[in-house]
Short mmCIF file of C-alpha atoms in Angstrom, two decimals:
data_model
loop_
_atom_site.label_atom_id
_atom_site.label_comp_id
_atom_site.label_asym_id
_atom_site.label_seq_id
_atom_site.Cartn_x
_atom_site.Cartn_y
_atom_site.Cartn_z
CA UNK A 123 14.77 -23.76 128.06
CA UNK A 124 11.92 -25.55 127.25
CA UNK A 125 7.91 -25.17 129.13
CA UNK A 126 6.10 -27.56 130.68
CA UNK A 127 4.02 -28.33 128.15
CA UNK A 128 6.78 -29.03 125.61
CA UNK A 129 8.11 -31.65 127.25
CA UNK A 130 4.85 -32.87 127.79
CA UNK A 131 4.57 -32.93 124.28
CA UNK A 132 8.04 -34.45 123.84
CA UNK A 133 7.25 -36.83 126.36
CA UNK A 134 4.29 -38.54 125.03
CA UNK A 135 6.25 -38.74 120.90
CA UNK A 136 8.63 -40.40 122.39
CA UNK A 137 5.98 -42.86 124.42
CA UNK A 138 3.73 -43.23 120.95
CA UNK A 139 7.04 -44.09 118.89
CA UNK A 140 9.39 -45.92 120.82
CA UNK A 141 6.67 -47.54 123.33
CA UNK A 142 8.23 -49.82 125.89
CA UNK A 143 8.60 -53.55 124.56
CA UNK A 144 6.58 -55.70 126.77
CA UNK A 145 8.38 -59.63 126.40
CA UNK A 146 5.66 -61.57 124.49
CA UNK A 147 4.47 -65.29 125.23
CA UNK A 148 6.05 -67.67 122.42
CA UNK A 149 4.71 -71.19 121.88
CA UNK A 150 7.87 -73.45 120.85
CA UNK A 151 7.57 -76.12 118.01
CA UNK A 152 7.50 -79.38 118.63
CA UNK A 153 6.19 -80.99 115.39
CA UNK A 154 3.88 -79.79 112.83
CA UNK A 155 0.82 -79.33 115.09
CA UNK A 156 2.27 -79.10 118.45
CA UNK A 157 3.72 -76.68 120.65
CA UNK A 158 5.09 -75.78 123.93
CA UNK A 159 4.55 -72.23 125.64
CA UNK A 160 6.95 -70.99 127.43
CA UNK A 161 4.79 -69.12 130.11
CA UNK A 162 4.50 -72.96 131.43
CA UNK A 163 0.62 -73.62 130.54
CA UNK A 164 1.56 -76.13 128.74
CA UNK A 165 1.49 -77.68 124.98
CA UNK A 166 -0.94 -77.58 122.40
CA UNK A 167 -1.29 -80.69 120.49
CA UNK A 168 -3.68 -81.19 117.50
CA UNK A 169 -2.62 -84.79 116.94
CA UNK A 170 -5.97 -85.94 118.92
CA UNK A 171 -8.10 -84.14 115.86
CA UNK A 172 -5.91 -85.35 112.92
CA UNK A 173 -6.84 -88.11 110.64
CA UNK A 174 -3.35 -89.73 110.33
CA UNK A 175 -4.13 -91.81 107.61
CA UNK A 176 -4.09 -88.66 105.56
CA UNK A 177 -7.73 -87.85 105.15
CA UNK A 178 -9.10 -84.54 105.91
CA UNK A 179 -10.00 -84.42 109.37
CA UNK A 180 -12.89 -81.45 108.65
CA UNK A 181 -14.56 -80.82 105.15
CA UNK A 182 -16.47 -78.42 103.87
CA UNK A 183 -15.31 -75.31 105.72
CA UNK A 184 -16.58 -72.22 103.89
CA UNK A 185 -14.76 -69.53 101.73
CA UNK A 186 -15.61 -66.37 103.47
CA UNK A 187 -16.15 -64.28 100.34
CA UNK A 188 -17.43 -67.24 97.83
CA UNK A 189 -19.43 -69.46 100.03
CA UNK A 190 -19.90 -71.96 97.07
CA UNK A 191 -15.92 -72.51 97.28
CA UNK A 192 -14.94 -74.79 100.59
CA UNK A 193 -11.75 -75.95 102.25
CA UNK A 194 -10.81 -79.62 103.77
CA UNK A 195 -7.87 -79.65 106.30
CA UNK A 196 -6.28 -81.94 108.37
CA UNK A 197 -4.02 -79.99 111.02
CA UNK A 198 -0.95 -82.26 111.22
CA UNK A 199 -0.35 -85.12 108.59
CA UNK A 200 -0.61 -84.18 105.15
CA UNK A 201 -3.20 -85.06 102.67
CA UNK A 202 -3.17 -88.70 100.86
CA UNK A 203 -5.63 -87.94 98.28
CA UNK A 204 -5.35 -87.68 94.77
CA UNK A 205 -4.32 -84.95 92.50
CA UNK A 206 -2.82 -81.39 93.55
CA UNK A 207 -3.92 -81.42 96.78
CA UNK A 208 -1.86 -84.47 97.90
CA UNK A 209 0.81 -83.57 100.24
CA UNK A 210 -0.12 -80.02 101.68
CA UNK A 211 -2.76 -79.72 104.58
CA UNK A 212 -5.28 -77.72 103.11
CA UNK A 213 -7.33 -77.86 100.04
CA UNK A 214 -9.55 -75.51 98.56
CA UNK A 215 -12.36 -76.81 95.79
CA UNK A 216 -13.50 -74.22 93.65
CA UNK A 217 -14.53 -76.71 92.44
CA UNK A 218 -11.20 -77.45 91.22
CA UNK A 219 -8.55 -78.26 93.39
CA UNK A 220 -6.40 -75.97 94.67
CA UNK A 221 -3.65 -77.24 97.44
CA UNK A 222 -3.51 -75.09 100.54
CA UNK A 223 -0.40 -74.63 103.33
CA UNK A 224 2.95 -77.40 103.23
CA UNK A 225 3.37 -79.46 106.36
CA UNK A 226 6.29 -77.33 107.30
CA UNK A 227 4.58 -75.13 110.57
CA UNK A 228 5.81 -72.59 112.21
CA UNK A 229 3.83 -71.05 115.58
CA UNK A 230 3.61 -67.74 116.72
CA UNK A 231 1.37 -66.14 119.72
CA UNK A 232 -1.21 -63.12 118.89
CA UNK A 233 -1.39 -60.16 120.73
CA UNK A 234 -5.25 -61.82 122.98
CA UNK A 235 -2.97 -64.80 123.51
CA UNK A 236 -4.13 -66.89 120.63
CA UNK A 237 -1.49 -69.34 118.60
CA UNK A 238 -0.84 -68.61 115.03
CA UNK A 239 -0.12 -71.95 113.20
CA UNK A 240 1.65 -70.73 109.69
CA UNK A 241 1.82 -72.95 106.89
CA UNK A 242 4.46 -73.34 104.41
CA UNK A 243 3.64 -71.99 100.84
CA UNK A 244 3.09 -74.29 98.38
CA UNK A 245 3.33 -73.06 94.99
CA UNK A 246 0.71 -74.66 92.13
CA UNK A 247 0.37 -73.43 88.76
CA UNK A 248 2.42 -70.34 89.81
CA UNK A 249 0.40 -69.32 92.52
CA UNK A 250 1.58 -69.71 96.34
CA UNK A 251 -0.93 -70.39 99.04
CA UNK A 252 -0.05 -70.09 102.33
CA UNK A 253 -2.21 -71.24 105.01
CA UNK A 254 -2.52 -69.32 108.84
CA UNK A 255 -4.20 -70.82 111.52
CA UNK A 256 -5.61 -69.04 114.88
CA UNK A 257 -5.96 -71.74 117.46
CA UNK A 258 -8.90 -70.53 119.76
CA UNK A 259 -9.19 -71.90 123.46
CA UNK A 260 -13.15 -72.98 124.07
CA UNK A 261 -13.01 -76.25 126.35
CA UNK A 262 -16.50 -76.75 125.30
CA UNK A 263 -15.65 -77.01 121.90
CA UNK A 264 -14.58 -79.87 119.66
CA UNK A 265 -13.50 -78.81 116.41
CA UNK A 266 -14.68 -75.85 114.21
CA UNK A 267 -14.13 -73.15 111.83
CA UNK A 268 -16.95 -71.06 113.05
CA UNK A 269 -16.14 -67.89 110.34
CA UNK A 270 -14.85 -70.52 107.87
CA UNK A 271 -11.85 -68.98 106.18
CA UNK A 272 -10.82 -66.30 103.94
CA UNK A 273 -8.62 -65.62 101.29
CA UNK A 274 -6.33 -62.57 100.65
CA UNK A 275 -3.60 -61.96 98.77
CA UNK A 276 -3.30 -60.58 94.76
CA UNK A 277 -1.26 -61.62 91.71
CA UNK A 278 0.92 -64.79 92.42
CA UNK A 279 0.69 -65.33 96.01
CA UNK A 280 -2.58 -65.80 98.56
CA UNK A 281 -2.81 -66.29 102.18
CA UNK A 282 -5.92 -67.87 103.64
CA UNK A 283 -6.65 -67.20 107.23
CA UNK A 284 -9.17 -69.05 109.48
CA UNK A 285 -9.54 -69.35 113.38
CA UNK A 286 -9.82 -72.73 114.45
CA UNK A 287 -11.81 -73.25 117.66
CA UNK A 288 -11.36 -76.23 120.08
CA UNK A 289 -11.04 -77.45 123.11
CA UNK A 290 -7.35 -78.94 121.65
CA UNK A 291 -6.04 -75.14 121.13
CA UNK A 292 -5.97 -75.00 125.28
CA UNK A 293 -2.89 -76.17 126.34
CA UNK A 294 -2.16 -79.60 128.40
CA UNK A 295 -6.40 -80.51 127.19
CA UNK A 296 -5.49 -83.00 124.45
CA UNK A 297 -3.35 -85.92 124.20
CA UNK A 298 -0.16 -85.86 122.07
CA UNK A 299 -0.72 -88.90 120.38
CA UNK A 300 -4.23 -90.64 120.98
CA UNK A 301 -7.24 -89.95 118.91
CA UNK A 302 -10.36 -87.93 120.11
CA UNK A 303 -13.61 -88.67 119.05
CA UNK A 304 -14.83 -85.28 117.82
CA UNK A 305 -19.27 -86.84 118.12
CA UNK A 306 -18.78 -87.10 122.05
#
């Protein structure tokens, strides 16, 4: 028969391996930059912070690692400017141009309660680069990438990762579909 102590022992593998799953919040997708949590806070939009006629909304967001390298995104329409950038939502100039993340989103929630906005891939002179997005709550903020964002990733395929800080990552703050005026 086994002690005490070995089923202690047994007790505590079996909590450090198999530990009890805990449901998790999900945000559901509504369109590229929008999303729905299901604990019933409410949905994130970034449509009040996009430039929809396919500008980038914020410029000049540093490279973590090369600071003389910078980013441009704009969260929910895709970019309208020329050469390889056009069509993704992310570009990275190095200084050349390097596009960043496909409109296709999906959204996940972090462990702290943050929402993960994942880019598509979008593969340019046989490299991928996938964009991910941490949508931090601050209602006193208006738009920034505080830590800029960084790259990672070897050989053919890179993710960048940057957390985005707003007041528009806190659910039911901005507007679906009507602009915000980021200098106010």
């Amino acid at each position: 028969m086994a002690s005490q102590g070995t089923l202690h022992l047994l007790f505590f593998v079996t909590l450090a391996f198999f530990p009890a799953q805990i449901p998790g919040k999900e945000c559901h997708k509504i369109d590229t930059c929008s999303c729905i949590m299901d604990d019933g806070t409410g949905i994130i939009s970034l449509h009040a912070i996009d430039n929809e006629d396919g500008t980038p909304r914020f410029t000049g967001i540093p490279d973590t690692v090369i600071p003389i390298y910078t980013f441009d995104w704009n969260p929910c329409t895709p970019l309208k400017t020329e050469g390889p950038c056009q069509g993704s939502n992310a570009c990275q100039h190095t200084p050349d141009l390097f596009p960043v993340g496909k409109p296709n989103t999906t959204f996940s929630v972090n462990p702290d309660g943050t929402v993960l906005i994942t880019y598509e891939k979008v593969t340019y002179e046989d490299h991928g680069r996938k964009l991910q997005v941490t949508l931090k709550c601050d209602a006193t903020e208006k738009g920034s990438f505080v830590d800029g964002i960084s790259e990672y990733g070897v050989g053919t395929e890179s993710i960048y990762v940057g957390t985005f800080t707003s007041r528009c990552a806190c659910p039911d703050v901005c507007p679906m579909y009507e602009s915000v005026d980021l200098k106010k």
